[in-house]
Short mmCIF file of C-alpha atoms in Angstrom, two decimals:
data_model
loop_
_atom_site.label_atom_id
_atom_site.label_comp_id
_atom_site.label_asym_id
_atom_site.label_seq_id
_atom_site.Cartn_x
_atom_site.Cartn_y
_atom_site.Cartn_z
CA UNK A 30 24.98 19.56 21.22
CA UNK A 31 25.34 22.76 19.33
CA UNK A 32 24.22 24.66 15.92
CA UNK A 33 27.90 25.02 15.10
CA UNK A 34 28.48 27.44 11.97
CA UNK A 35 32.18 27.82 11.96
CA UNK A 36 34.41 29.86 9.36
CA UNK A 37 36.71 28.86 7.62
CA UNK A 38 37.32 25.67 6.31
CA UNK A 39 40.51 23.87 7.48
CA UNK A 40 41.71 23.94 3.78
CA UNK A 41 41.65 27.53 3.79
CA UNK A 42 43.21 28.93 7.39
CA UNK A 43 43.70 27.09 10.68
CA UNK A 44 41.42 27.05 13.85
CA UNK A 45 42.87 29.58 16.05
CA UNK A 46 43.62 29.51 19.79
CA UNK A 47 43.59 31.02 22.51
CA UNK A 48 47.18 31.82 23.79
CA UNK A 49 48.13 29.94 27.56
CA UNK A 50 49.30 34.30 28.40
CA UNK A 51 46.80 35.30 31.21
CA UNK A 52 44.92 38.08 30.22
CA UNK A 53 44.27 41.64 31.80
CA UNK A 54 40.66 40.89 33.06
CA UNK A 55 39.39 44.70 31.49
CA UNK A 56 36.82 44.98 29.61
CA UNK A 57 37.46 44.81 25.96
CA UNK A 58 40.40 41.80 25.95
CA UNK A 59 37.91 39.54 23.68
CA UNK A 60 39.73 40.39 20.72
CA UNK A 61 43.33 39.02 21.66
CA UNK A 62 41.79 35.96 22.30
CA UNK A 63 42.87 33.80 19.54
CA UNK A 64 46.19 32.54 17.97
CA UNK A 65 46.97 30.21 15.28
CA UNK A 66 47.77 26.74 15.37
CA UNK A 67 44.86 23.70 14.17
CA UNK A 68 44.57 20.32 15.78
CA UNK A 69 46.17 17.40 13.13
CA UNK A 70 47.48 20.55 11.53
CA UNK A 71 50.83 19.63 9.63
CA UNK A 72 54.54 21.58 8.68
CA UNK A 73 53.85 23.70 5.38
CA UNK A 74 54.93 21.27 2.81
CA UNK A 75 54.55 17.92 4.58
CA UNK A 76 52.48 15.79 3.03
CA UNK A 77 49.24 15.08 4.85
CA UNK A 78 49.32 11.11 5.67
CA UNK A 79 46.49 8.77 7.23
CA UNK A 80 47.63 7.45 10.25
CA UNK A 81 46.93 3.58 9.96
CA UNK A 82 46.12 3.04 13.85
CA UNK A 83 43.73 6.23 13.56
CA UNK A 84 40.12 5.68 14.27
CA UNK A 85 38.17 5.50 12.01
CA UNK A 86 35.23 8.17 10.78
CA UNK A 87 32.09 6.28 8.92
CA UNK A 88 30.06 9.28 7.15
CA UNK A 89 26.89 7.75 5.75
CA UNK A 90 25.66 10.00 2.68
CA UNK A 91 24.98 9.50 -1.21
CA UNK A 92 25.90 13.11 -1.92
CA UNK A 93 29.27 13.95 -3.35
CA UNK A 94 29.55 17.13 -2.86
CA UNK A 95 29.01 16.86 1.09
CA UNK A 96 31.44 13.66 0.87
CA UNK A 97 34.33 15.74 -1.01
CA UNK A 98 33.84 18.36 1.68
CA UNK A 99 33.91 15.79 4.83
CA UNK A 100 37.03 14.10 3.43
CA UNK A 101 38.97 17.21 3.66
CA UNK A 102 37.67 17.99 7.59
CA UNK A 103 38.91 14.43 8.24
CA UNK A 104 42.24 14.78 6.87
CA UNK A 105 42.89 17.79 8.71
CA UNK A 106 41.69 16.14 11.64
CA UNK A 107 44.31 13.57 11.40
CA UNK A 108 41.51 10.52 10.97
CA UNK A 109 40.84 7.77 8.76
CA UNK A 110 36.99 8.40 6.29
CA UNK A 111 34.79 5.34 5.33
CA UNK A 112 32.06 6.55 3.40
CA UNK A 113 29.21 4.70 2.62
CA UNK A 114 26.13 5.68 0.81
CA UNK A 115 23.21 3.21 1.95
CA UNK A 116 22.21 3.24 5.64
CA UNK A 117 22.23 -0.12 5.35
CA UNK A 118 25.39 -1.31 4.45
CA UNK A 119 26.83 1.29 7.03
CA UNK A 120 24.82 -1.01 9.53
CA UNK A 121 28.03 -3.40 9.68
CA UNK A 122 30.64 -0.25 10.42
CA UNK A 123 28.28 1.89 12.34
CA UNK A 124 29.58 0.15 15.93
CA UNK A 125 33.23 0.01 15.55
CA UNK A 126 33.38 3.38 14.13
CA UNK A 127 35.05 6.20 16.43
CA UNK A 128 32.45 8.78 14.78
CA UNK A 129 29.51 8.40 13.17
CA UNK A 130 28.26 11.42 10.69
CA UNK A 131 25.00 10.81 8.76
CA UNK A 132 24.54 13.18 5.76
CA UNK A 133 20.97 15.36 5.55
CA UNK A 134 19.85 13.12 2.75
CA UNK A 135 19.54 10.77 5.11
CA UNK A 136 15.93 10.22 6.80
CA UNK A 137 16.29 6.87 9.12
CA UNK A 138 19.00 4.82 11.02
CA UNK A 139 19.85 0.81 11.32
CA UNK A 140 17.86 -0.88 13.63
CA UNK A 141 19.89 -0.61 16.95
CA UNK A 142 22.21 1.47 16.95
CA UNK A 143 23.88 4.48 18.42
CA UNK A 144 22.90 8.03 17.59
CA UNK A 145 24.85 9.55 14.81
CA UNK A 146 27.49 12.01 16.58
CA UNK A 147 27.04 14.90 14.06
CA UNK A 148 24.29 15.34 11.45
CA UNK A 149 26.21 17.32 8.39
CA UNK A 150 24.27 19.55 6.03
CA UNK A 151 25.23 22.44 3.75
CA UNK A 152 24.44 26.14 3.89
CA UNK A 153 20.98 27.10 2.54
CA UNK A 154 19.27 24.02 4.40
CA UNK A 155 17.87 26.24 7.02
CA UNK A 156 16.11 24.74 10.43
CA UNK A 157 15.08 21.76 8.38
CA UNK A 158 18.53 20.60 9.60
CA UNK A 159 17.73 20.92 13.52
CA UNK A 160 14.58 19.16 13.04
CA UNK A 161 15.90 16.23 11.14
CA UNK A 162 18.30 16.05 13.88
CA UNK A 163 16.02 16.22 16.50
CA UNK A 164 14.31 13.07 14.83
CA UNK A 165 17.28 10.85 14.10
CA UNK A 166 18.91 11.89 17.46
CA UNK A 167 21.95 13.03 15.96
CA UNK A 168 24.08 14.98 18.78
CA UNK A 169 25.05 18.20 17.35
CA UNK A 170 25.01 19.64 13.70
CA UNK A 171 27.44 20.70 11.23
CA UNK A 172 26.68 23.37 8.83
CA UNK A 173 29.30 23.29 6.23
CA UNK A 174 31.53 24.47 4.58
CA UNK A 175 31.13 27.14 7.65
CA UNK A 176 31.66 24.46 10.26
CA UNK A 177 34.69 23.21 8.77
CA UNK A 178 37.13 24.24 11.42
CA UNK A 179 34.26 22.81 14.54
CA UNK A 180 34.06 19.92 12.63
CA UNK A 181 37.81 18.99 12.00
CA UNK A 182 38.78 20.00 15.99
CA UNK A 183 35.56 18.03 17.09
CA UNK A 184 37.18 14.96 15.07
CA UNK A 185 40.63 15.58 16.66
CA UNK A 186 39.35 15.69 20.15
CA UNK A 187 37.04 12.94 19.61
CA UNK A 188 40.35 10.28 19.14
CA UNK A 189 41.68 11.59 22.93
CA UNK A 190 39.31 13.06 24.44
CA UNK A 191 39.52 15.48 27.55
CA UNK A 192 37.95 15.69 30.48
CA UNK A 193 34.32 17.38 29.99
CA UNK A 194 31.98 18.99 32.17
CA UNK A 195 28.28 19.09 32.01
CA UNK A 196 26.03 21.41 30.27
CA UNK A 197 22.59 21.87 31.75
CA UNK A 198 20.22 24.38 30.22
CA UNK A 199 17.21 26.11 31.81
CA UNK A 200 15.01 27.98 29.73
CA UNK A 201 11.30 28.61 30.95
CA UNK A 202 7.75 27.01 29.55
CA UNK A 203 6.65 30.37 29.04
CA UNK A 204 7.28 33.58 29.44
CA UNK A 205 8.39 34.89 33.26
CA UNK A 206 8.42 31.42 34.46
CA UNK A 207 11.86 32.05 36.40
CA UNK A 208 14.23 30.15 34.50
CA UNK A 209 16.62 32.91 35.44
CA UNK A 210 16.30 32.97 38.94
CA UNK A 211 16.03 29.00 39.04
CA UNK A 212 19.77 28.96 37.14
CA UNK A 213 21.41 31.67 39.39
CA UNK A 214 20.48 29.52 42.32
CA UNK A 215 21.25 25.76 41.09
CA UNK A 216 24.75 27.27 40.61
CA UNK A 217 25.10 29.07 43.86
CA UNK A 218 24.25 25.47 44.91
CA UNK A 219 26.55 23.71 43.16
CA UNK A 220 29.42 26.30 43.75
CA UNK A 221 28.67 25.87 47.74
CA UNK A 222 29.58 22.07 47.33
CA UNK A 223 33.25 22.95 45.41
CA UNK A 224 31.53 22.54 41.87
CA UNK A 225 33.73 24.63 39.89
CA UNK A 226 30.53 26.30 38.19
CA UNK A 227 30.21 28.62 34.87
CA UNK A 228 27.07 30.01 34.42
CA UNK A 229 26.09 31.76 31.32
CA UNK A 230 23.87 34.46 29.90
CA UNK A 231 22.34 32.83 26.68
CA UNK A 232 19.43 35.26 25.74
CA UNK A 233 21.00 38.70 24.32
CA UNK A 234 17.94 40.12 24.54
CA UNK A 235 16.96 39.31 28.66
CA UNK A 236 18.54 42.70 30.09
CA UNK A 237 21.60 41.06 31.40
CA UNK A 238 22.11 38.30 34.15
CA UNK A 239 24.65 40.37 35.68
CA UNK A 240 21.61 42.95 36.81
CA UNK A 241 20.56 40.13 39.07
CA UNK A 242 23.51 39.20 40.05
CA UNK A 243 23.99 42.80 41.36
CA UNK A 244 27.71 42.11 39.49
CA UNK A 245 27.33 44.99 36.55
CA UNK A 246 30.77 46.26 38.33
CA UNK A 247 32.37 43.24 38.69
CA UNK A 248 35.56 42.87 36.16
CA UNK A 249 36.17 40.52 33.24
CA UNK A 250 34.61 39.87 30.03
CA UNK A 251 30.92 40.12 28.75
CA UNK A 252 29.65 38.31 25.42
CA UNK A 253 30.43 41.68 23.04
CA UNK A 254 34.08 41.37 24.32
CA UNK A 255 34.29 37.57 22.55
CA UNK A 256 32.89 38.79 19.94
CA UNK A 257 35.77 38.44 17.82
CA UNK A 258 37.09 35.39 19.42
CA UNK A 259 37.06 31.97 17.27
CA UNK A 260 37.79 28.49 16.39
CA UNK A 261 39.13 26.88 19.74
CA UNK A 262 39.39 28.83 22.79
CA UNK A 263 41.82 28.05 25.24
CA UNK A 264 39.70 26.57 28.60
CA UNK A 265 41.99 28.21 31.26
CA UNK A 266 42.51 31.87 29.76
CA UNK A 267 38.67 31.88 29.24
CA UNK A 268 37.81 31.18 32.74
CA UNK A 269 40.77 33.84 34.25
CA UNK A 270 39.11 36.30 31.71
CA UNK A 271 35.54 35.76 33.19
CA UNK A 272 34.06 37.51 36.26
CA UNK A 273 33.16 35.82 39.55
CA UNK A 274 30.14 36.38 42.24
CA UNK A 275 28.86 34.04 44.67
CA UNK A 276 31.43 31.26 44.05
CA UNK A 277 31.09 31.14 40.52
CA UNK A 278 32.29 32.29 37.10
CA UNK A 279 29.92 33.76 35.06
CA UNK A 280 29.17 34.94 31.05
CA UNK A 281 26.63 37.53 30.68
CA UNK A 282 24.88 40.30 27.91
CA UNK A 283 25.77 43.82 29.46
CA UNK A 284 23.45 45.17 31.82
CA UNK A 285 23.15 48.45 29.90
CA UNK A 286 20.83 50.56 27.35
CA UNK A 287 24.24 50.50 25.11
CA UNK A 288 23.42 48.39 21.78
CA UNK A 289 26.19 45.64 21.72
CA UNK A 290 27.94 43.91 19.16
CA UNK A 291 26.31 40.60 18.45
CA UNK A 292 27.75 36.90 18.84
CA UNK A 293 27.39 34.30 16.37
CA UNK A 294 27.26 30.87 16.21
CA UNK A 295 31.04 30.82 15.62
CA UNK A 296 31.24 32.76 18.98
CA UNK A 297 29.01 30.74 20.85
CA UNK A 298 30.11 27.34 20.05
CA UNK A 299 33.84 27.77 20.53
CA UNK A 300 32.91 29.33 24.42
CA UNK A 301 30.69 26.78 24.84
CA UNK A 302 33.35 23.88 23.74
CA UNK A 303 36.11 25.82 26.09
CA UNK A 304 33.59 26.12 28.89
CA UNK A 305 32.79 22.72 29.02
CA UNK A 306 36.74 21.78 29.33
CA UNK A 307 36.92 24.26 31.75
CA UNK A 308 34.24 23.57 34.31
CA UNK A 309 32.62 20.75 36.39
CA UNK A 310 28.87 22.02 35.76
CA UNK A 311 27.79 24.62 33.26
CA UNK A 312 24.57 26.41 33.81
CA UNK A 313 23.58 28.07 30.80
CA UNK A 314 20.05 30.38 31.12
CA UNK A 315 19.18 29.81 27.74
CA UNK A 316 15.95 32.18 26.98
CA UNK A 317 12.81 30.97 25.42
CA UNK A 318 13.95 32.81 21.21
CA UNK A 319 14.15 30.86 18.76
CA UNK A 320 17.70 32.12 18.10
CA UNK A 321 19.36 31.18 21.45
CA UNK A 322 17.71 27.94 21.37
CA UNK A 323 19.53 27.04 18.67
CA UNK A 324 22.65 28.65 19.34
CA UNK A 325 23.01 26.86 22.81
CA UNK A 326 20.11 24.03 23.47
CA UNK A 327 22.12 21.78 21.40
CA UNK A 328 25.15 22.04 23.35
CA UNK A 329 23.70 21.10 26.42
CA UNK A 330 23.74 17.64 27.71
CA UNK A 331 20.58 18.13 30.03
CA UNK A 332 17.55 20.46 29.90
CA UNK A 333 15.75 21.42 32.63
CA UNK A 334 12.00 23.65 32.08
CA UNK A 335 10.97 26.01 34.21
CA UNK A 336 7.14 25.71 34.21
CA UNK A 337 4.84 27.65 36.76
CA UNK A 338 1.94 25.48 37.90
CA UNK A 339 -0.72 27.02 35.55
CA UNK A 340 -2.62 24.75 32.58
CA UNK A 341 -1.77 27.27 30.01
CA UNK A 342 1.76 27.74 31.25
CA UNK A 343 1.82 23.86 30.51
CA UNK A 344 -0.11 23.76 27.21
CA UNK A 345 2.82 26.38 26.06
CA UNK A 346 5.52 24.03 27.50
CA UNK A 347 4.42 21.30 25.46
CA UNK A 348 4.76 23.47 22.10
CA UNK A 349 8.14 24.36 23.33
CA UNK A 350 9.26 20.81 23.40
CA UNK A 351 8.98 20.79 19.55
CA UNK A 352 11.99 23.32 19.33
CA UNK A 353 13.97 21.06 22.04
CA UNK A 354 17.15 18.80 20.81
CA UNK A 355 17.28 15.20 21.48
CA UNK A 356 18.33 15.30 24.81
CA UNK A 357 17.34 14.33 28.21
CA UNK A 358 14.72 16.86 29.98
CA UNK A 359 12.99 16.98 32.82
CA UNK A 360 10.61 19.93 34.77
CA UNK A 361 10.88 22.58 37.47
CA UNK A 362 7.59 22.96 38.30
CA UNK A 363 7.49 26.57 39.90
CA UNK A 364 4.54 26.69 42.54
CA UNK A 365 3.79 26.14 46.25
CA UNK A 366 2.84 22.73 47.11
CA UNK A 367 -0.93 22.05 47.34
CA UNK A 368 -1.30 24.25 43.92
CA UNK A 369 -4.67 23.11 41.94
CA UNK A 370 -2.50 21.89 39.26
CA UNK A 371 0.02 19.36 40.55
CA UNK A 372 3.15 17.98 39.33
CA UNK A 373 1.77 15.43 38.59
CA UNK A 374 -0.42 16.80 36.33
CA UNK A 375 1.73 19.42 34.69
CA UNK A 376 4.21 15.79 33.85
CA UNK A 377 1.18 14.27 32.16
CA UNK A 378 0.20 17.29 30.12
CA UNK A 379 4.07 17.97 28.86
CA UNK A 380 5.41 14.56 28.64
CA UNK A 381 8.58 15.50 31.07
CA UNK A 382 9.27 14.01 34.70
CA UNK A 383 9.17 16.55 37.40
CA UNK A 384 12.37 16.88 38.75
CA UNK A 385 11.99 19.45 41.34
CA UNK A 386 9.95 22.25 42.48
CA UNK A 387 11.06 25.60 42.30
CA UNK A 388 9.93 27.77 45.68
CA UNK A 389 7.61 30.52 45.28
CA UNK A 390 9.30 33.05 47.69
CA UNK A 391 7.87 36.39 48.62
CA UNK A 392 10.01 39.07 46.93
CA UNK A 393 11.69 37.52 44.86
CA UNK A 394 10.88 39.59 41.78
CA UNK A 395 12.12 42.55 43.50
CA UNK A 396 15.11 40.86 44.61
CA UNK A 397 15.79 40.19 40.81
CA UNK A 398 15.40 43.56 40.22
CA UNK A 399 17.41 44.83 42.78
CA UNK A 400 20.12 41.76 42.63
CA UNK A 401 19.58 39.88 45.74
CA UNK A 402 18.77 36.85 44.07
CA UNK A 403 21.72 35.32 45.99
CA UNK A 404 20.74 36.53 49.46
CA UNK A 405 17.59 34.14 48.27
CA UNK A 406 19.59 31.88 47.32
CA UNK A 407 20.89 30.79 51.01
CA UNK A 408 17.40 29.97 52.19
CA UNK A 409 16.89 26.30 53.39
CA UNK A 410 13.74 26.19 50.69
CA UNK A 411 16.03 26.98 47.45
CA UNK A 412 18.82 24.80 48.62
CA UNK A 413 16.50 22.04 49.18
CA UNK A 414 15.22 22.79 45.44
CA UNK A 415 18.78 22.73 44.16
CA UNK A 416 19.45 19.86 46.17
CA UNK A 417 17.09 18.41 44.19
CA UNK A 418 18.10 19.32 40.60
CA UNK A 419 21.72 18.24 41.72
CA UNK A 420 20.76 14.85 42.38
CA UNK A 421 19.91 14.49 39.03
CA UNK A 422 23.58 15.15 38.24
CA UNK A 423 25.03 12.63 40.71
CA UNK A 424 27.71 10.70 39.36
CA UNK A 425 28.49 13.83 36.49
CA UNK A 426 29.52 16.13 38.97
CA UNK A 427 31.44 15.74 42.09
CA UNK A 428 28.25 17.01 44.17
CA UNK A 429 28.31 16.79 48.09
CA UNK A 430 25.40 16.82 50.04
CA UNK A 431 23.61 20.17 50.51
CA UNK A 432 23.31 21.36 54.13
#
């Protein structure tokens, strides 16, 4: 799921690429990440034709303007469009279609059936979009004419898809609940079994996984470096670029005083996208803002909420739900056992299952400040608790058992 606000619109210039070249891993190669060339792109000159064994797209709006725009995406996306204006009616195509976008004038779905795939509004909506989403279920969102290019390649990969990976966000209840910690460790985990494991830094303003990591030294790109990078992003050349510590790849803000160049949604959806075909298991430490929420909660697959065992850390998990996508969640309750508030209680007062405890170690805040989260990370206690988060993921993964 993702806030995808991609420029420009097919009509108007390709999605770019990244080349298959491997990069230098320095600092700094973001910006030679891209190169022309669109899915269901055509020859200058040829005619666009529908392909008559393509799948077909059902859109289901009553506005034209958001119609004439969607019938463009689709033809650069090589797909067939059957629009239809009443939910209703669309009832009888909703099934058979390959896609299935619903327009932001609409408010309910036929009884039965799927989620939409994409909800698709138009610039000026504002967060009114992500909530309507959140209530019809719709998978990601598509703010156009700026998500023209997300929306056409989404379309194209849609009729063959690729193997995917799994996106699983953590992001805490509350503030200092150890969402960080709790995602450095689930992909240690994961890497120990031969997961191949990205995990990524998705709050710009957190100081920088990499601190914790103790990996500020460690070559290969940071977020400013992609910066200019968009449309698709080749899978491979993104994970050679990346750095690696403790068996796994990962994306992080620099751990620095420096201001950085900033990453928008164009940014963050096309790494996302490439991530996902690059990786078994993406971790992404998402950040409790309101702007990386959006910018990576609806992308992930999974959520996962770090809540301490405190009533108000649960009363503020519970408001924090509101701001969640659609998609399945479940708790890390962070506490010993024995705590005065259980899991079970903590489950009741969210609404979430508890799907594992996180342990409360001695030192482990200053081993995140001195970046020895890993050395933490090998105790029988944490592997247990990522033992348990990974079981959860049996069956999307290729997990082993932990030792």
């Amino acid at each position: 799921m993702s806030r995808h606000q991609l420029s420009p619109s097919p009509s108007d210039q390709p999605s770019s690429h990244l080349s298959r070249a491997r990069p230098s891993p320095a600092r700094g190669a973001g910006s030679n990440m891209a190169a022309s060339g669109a899915p269901g792109s055509r020859q200058p000159g040829e005619a666009w034709l529908p392909d008559s064994a393509a799948a077909e797209v059902l859109l289901v709006t009553g506005y034209d303007f958001l119609q004439g725009e969607v019938e463009q995406i689709v033809a650069a996306a090589g797909g067939q469009l059957r629009v239809v204006a009443d939910v209703a009616d669309a009832a009888r195509y909703w099934d058979a279609a390959a896609a299935v976008l619903v327009g932001s004038d609409v408010r309910e779905l036929p009884p039965r059936r799927r989620a939409p795939a994409v909800l698709v509004g138009l610039n000026g909506e504002g967060d009114s979009l992500w909530h309507l989403a959140a209530a019809l279920g719709a998978e990601r969102v598509a703010v156009l004419p700026d998500a023209a290019a997300w929306l056409a390649e989404y379309l194209s990969r849609s009729r063959s898809p690729e193997a995917g990976g799994l996106v699983l966000g953590i992001t805490g209840g509350c503030g200092g609940a150890g969402a960080t910690t709790a995602a450095i460790w689930i992909a240690q985990a994961a890497a120990g079994l031969g997961v191949r494991v990205l995990l990524v830094d998705g709050d710009p303003w957190g100081g920088g996984l990499e601190l914790a990591l103790a990996a500020e030294e460690t070559p290969g790109l940071r977020w400013p470096d992609l910066a200019g990078a968009s449309g698709s992003i080749d899978p491979e050349q993104l994970a050679d670029s990346l750095p690696i510590v403790g068996g796994f790849s990962f994306l992080s803000w620099p751990g620095s005083r420096d201001r950085t160049a900033p990453v928008d949604a164009t940014t963050a959806g096309g790494v996302l996208d490439a991530a996902r075909r690059g990786y078994e298991l993406v971790v992404v430490d998402i950040g409790r803002g309101a702007e990386p929420v959006q910018l990576f909660a609806w992308d992930c697959d999974r959520l996962l909420v770090v809540v301490p065992a405190q009533l108000k850390a649960a009363v503020a998990t519970a408001r924090l739900l509101h701001e969640l996508p659609p998609v399945e969640a479940a708790l890390l309750v962070r506490g010993k056992a024995g705590a005065a508030l259980d899991g079970g209680l903590i489950a009741d007062a969210v609404g979430l299952p508890v799907q594992g405890r996180v342990p409360e170690l001695r030192g482990v805040t200053a081993a995140g400040e001195n970046g020895r989260l890993l050395d933490l990370g090998k105790r029988r206690s944490v592997r247990h608790f990522a033992a348990s988060v990974l079981d959860l993921l049996d069956g999307e993964i290729p997990v082993g058992d932990v030792p």
